[in-house]
CSV table of C-alpha atoms and ligand atoms in Angstrom, one decimal:
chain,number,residue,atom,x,y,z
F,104,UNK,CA,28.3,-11.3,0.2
F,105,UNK,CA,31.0,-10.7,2.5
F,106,UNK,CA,32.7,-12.7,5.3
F,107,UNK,CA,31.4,-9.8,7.7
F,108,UNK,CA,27.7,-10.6,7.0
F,109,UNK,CA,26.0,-12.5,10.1
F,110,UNK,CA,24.0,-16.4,8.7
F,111,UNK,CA,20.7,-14.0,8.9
F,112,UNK,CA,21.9,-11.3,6.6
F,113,UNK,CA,23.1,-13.9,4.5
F,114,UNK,CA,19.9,-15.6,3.8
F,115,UNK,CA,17.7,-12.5,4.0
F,116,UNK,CA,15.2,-12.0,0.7
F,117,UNK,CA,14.7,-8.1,0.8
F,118,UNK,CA,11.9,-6.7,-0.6
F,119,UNK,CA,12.6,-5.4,-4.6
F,120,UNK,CA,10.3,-1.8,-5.0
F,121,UNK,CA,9.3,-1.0,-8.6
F,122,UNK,CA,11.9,0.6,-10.8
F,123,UNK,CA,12.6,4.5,-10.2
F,124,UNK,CA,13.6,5.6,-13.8
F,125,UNK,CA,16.6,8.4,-13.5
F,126,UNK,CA,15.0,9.6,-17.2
F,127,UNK,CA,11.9,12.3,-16.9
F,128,UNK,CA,10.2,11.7,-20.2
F,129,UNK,CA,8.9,8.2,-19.5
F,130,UNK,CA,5.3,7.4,-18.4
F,131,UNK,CA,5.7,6.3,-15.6
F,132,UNK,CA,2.8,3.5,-14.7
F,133,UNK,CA,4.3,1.2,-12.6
F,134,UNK,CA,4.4,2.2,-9.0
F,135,UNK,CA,1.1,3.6,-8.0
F,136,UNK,CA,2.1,7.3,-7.5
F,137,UNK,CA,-0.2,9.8,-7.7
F,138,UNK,CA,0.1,11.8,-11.0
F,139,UNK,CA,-2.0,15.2,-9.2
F,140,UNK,CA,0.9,16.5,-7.0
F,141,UNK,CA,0.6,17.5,-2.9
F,142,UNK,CA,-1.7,19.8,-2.5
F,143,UNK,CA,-0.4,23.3,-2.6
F,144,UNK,CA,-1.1,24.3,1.1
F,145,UNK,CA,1.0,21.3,2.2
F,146,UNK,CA,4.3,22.6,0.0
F,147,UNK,CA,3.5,26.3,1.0
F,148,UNK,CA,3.8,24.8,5.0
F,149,UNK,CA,7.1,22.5,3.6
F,150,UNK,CA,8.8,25.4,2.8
F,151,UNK,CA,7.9,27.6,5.7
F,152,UNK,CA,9.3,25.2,7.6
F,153,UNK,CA,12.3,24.5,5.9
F,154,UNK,CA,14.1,27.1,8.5
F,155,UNK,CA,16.6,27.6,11.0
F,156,UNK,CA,14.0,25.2,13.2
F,157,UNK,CA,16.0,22.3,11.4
F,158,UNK,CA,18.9,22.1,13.3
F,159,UNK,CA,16.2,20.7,16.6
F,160,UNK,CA,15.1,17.7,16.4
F,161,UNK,CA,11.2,17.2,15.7
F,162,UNK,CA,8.5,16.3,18.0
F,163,UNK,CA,9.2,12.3,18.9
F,164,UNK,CA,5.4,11.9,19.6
F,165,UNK,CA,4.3,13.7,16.0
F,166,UNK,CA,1.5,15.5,18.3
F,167,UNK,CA,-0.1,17.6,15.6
F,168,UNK,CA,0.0,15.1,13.0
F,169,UNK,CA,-1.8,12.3,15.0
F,170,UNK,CA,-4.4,14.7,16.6
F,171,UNK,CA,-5.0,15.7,12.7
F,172,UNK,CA,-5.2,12.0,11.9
F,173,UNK,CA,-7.4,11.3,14.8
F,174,UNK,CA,-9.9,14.2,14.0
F,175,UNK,CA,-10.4,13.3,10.6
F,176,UNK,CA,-11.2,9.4,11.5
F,177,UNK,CA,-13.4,10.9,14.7
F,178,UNK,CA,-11.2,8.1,16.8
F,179,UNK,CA,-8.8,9.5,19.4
F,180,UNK,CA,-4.9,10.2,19.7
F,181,UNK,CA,-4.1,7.0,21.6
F,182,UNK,CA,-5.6,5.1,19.2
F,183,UNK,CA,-3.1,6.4,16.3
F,184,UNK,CA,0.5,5.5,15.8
F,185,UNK,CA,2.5,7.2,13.0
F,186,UNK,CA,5.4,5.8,11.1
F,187,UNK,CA,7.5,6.7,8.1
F,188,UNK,CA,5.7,5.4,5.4
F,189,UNK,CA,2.9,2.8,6.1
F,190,UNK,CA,6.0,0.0,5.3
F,191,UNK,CA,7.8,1.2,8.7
F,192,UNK,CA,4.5,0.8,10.5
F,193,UNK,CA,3.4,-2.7,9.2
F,194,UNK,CA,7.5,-3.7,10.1
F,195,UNK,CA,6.4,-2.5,13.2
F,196,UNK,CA,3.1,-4.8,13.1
F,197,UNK,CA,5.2,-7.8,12.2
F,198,UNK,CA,7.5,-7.3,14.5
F,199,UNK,CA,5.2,-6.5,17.7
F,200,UNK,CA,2.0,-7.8,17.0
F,201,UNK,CA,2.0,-11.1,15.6
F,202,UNK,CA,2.6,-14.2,17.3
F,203,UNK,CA,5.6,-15.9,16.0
F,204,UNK,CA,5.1,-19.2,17.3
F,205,UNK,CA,1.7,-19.8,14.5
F,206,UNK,CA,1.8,-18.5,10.7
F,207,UNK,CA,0.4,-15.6,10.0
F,208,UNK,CA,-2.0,-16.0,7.2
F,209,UNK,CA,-2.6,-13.8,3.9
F,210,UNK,CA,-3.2,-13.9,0.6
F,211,UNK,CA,-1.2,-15.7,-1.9
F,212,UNK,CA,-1.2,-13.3,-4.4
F,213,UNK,CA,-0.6,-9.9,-2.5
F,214,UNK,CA,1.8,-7.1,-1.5
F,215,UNK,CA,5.2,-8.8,-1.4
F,216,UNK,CA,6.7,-6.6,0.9
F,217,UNK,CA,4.6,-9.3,3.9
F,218,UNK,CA,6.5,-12.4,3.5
F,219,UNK,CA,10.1,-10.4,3.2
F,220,UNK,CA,8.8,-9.0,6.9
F,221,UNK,CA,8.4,-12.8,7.9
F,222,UNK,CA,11.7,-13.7,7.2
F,223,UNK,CA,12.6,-10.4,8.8
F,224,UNK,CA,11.1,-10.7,11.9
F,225,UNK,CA,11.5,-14.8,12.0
F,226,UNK,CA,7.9,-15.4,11.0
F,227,UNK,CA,5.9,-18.4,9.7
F,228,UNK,CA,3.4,-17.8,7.3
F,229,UNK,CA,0.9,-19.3,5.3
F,230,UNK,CA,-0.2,-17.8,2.1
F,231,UNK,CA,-4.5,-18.5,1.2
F,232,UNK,CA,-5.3,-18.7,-2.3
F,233,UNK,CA,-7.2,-16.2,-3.3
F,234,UNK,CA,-10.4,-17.9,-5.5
F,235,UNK,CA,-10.3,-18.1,-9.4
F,236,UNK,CA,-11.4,-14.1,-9.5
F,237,UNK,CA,-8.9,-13.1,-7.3
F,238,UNK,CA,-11.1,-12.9,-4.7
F,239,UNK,CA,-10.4,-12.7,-1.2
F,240,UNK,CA,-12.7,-16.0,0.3
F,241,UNK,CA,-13.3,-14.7,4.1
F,242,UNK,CA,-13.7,-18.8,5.2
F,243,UNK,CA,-10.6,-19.8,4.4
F,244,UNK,CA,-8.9,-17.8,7.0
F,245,UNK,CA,-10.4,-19.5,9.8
F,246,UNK,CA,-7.6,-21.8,10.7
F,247,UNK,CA,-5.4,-21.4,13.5
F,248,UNK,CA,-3.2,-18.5,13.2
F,249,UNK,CA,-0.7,-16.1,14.7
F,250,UNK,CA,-2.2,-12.8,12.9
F,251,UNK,CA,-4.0,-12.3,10.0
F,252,UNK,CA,-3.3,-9.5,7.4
F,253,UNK,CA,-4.5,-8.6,3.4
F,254,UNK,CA,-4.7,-4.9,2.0
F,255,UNK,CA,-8.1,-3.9,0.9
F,256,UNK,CA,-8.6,-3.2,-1.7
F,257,UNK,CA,-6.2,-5.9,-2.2
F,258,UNK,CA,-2.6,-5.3,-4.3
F,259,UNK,CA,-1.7,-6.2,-6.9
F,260,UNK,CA,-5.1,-6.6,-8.2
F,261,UNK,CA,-7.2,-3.5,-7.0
F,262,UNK,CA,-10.3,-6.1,-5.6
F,263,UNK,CA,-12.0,-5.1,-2.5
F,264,UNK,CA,-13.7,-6.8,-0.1
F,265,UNK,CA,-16.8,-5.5,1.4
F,266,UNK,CA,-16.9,-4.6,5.5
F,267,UNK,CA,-19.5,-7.0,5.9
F,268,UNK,CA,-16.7,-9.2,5.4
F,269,UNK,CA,-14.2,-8.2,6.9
F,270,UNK,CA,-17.0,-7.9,10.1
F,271,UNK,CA,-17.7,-11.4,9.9
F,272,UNK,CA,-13.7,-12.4,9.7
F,273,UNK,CA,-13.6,-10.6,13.0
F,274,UNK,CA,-16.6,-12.0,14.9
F,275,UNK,CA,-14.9,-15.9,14.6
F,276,UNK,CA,-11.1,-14.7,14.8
F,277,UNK,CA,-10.7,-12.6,17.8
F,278,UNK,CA,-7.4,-14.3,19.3
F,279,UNK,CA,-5.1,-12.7,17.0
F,280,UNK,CA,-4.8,-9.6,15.5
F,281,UNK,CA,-6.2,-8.6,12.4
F,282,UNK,CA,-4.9,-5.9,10.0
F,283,UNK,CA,-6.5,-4.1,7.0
F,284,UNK,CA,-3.8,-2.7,5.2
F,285,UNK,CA,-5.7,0.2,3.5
F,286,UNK,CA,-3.2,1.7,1.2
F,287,UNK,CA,-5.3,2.4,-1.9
F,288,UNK,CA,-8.7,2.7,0.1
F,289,UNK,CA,-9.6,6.2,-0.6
F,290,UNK,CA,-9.9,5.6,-4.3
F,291,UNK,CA,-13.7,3.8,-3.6
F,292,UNK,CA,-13.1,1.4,-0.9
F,293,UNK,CA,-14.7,1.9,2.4
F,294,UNK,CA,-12.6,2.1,5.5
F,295,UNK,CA,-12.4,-0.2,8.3
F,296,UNK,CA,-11.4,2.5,10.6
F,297,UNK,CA,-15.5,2.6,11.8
F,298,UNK,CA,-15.2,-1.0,13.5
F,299,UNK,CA,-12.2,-0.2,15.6
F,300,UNK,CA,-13.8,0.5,18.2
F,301,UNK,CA,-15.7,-2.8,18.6
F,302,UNK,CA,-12.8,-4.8,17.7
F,303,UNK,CA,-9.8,-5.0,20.1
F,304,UNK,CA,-7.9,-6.9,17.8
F,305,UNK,CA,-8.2,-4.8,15.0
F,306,UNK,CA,-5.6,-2.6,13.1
F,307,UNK,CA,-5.8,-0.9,10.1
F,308,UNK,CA,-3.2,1.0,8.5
F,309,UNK,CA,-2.9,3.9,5.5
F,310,UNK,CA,-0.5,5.8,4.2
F,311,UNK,CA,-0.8,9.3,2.6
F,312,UNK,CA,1.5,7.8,-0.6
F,313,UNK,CA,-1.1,7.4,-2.6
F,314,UNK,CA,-4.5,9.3,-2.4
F,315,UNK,CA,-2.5,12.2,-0.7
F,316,UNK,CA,0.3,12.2,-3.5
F,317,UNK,CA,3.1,12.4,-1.0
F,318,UNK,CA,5.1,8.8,-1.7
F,319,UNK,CA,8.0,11.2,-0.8
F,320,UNK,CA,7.6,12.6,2.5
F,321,UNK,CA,7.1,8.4,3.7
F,322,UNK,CA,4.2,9.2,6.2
F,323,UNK,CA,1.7,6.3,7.0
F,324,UNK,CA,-0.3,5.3,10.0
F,325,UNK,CA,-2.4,2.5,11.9
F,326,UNK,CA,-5.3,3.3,14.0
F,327,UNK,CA,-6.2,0.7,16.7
F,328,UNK,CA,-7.2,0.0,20.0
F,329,UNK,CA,-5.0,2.2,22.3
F,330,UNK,CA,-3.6,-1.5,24.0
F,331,UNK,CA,-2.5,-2.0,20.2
F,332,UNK,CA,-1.3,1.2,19.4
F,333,UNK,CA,1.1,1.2,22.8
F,334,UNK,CA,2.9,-2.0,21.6
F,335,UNK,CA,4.1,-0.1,18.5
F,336,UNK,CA,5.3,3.2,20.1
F,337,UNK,CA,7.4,0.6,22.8
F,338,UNK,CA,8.8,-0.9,19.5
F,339,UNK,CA,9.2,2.3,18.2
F,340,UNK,CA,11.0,4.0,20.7
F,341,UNK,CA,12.6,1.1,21.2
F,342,UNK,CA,14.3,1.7,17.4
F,343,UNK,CA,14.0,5.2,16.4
F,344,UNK,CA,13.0,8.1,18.2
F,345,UNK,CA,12.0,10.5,15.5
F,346,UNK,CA,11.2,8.3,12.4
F,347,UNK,CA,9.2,11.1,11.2
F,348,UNK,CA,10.7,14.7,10.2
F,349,UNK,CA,10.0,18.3,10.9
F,350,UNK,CA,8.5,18.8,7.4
F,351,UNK,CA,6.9,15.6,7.3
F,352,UNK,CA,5.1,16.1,10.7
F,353,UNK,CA,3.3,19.3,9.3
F,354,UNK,CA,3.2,19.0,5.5
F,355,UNK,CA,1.5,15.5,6.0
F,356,UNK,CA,-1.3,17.3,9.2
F,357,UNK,CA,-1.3,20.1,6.6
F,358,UNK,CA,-2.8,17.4,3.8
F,359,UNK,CA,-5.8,16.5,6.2
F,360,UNK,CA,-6.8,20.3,6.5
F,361,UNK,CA,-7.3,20.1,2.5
F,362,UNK,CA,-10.1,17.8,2.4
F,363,UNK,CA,-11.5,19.8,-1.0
F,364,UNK,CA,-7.9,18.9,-3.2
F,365,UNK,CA,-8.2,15.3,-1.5
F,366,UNK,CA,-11.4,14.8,-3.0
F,367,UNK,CA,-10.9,16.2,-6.3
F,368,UNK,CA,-7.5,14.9,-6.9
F,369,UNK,CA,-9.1,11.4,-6.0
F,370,UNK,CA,-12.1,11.9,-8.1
F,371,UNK,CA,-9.8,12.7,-10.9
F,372,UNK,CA,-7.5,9.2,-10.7
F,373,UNK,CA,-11.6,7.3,-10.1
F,374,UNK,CA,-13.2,8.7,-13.7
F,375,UNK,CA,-9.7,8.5,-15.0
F,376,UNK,CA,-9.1,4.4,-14.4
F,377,UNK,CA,-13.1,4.1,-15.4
F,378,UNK,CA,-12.0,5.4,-18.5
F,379,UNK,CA,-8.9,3.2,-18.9
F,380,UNK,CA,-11.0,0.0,-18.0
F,381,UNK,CA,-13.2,1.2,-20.9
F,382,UNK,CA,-10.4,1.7,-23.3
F,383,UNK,CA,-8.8,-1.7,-22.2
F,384,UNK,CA,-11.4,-3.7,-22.6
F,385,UNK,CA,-12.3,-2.7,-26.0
F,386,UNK,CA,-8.8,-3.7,-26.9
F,387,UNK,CA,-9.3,-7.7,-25.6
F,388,UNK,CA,-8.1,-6.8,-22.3
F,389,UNK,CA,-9.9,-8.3,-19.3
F,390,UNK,CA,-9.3,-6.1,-16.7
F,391,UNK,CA,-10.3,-7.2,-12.6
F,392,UNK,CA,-13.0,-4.8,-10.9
F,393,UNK,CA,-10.7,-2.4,-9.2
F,394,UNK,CA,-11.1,0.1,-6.4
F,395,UNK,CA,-7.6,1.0,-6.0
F,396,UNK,CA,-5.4,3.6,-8.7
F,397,UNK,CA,-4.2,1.0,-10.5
F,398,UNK,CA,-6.1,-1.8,-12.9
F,399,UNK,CA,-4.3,-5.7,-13.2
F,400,UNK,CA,-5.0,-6.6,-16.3
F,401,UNK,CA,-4.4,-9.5,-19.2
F,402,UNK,CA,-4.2,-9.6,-22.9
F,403,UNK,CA,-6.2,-12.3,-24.1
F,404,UNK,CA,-4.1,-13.2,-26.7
F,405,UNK,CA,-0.8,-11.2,-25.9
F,406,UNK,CA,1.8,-12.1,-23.6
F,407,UNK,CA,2.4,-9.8,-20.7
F,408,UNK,CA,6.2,-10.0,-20.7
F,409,UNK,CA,6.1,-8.9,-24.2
F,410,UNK,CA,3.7,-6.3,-23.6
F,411,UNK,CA,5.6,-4.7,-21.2
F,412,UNK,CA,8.8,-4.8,-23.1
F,413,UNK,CA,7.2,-3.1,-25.8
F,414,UNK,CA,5.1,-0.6,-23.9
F,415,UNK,CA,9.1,0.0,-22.1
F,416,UNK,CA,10.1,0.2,-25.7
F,417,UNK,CA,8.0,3.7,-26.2
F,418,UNK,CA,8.4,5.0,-22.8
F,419,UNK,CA,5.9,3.6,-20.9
F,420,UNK,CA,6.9,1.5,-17.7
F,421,UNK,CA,4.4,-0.8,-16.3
F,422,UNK,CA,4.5,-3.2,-13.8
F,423,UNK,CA,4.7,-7.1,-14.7
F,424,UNK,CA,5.4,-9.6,-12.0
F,425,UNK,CA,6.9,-12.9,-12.8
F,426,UNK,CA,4.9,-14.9,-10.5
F,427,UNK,CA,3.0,-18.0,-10.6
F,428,UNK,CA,-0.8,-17.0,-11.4
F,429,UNK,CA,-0.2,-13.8,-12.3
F,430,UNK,CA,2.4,-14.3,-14.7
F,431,UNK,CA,-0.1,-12.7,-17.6
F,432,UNK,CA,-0.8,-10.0,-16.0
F,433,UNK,CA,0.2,-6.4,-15.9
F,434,UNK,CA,-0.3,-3.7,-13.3
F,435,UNK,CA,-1.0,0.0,-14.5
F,436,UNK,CA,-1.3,3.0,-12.4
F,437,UNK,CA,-3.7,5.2,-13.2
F,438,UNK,CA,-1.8,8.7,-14.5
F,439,UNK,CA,-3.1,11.9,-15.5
F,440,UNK,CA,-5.5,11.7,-19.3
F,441,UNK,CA,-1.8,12.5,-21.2
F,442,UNK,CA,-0.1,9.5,-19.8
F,443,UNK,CA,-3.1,7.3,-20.8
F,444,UNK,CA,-2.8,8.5,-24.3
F,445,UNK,CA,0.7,7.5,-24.4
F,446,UNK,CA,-0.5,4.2,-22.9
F,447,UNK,CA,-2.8,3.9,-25.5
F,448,UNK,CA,-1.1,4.8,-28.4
F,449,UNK,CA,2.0,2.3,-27.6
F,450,UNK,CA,-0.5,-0.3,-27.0
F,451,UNK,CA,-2.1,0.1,-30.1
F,452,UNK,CA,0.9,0.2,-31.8
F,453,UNK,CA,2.0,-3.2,-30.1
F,454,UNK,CA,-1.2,-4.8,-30.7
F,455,UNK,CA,-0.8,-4.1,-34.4
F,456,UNK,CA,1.8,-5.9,-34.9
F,457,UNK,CA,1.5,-9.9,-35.4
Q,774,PLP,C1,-0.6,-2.7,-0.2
Q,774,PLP,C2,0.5,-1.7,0.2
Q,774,PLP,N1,0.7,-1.5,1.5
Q,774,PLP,C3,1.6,-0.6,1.9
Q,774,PLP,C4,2.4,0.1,1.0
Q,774,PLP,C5,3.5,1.0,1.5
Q,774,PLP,O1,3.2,2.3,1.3
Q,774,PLP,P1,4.1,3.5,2.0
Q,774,PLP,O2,5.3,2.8,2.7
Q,774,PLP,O3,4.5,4.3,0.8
Q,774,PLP,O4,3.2,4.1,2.9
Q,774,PLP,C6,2.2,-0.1,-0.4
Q,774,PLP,C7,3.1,0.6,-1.4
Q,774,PLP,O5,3.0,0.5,-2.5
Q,774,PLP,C8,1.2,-1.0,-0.8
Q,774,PLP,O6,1.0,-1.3,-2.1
């Protein structure tokens, strides 16, 4: 705090990411990377590129990366806006698309980053309470709104909700927009993307974090109606010119050209968390249906904050949050068949003890 922070900076509650440990040996479980790594096309093109070309600035428009995106969604370039990371282009969202004067409605147990972008961008929200599974009930957001936004599947708890839904949420609500955040949809959920074109108000976004493995280039996306997709480039260009880089531009369009390491890196993190759900439920965890590369799970006995302190204790970081609800659960990527044994083995340990 400083006498040279403005009342708004002052009572901002930024958004806290999940812990990037400075050690290597840990397991690290706890923030939904990818344990495959890019595909290696993608870093053979990052490091052709990493030339003299650096000293010009990159494309503004990221031409070759949304004609990639379009070709692989079969939409077309005006209906794609690309940002640096999907975080920058649901910022973007809040800041554009929603109407500020009615709350925006989502879940009350989702991704936290959406009610640090209301008080951001001045927002009023509402957050639904998701039923006694955690699931998403499609008839409780049927009140009157300025937006409407949930991931599916939905984080922290991997759930998804079926089109079908989501088709019949859009039918009655089609004042506002609606956005399908689809961050973890490639790991068996099914994309939204196929109803934009009926749906004027609909945006969904994704982000090649996850299912592409590259959290560190910060590439994500939102395809839309081209009305939709204009409002974000004017607030775009009215912020930041080039939000994505040189290398990021093609290493990320180099990503959708591998469409055989995309499906077997993804394939690997699916049989992978269907064996963990196996493992964890024979150890007295109950563990939510999950579609995403993560599993929320509780102990039935255990407490989760002591879990966690003791899975920390042998290396393994997973993510606990200490909200209401959810306060006994725990949050585990999905990591390669070695990082599951470790899980395993700490847990086991832990569990052992009175
Ligand atoms: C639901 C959800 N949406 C969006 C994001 C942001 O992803 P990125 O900014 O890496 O594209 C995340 C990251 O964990 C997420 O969990």
């Amino acid at each position: 705090m400083s006498r040279f922070w403005s009342p708004f900076v002052k009572d901002l509650v930024p958004y806290v990411p999940g812990e990037q440990p400075k050690l290597s040996k840990l397991t690290k479980l706890n923030t939904n990377e990818n344990p495959y790594g890019p595909s290696p096309k993608v870093l053979e093109i990052i490091k052709d590129e990493a030339n003299d070309a650096l000293r010009l600035y990159p494309d503004p428009n990221s031409d070759v990366l949304k004609s990639a995106i379009a070709d692989y969604h079969g939409v077309s370039v005006t209906q794609v806006f690309v940002g640096n990371g999907s975080d920058e282009v649901l910022a973007h969202i809040f800041h554009g698309l929603f109407q500020h004067g009615k709350p925006l409605l989502f879940p009350d147990i989702t991704y936290s980053f959406y009610p640090v972008y209301c008080g951001l961008y001045q927002i009023p929200f509402e957050a639904i309470p998701l039923d006694d599974a955690f699931q998403i009930r499609i008839e409780e957001y049927r009140g009157i709104n300025g937006g409407i936004i949930f991931p599916n599947p939905n984080a922290p708890t991997g759930c998804f909700l079926a089109l079908s839904e989501i088709e019949r949420l859009l039918t009655v609500n089609n004042e506002t927009v609606v956005v399908i955040d689809e961050a973890y949809v490639d790991f068996g959920g099914e994309s939204a993307v196929s109803l934009v074109n009926r749906f004027p108000n609909l945006l969904v976004t994704q982000t090649l974090s996850k299912s592409r493995s590259l959290a560190g280039l910060r590439v994500g996306f939102a395809v839309g109606h081209p009305d939709l997709i204009e409002a974000l480039e004017r607030i775009k260009n009215s912020f930041n010119s080039y939000p994505l880089d040189r290398l990021a531009q093609l290493g990320a369009a180099a990503s959708f050209a591998d469409q055989a390491y995309f499906e077997q890196t993804c394939s690997a993190v699916i049989s992978e968390r269907e064996a963990m759900v196996a493992k964890l439920s024979a150890m007295d965890f109950q563990v939510l249906p999950s579609a995403a590369n993560f599993v929320f799970c509780r102990h039935r006995v255990r407490d989760a904050a002591e879990l966690a302190a003791g899975l920390r204790e042998d290396g393994v970081i997973v993510r606990h949050f200490k909200m209401p609800r959810i306060e006994q659960y725990l949050r585990v990527t999905v990591g390669k068949p070695e990082e599951s044994e470790m899980l395993f083995s700490s847990l086991k340990r832990i569990l052992a003890e009175a």
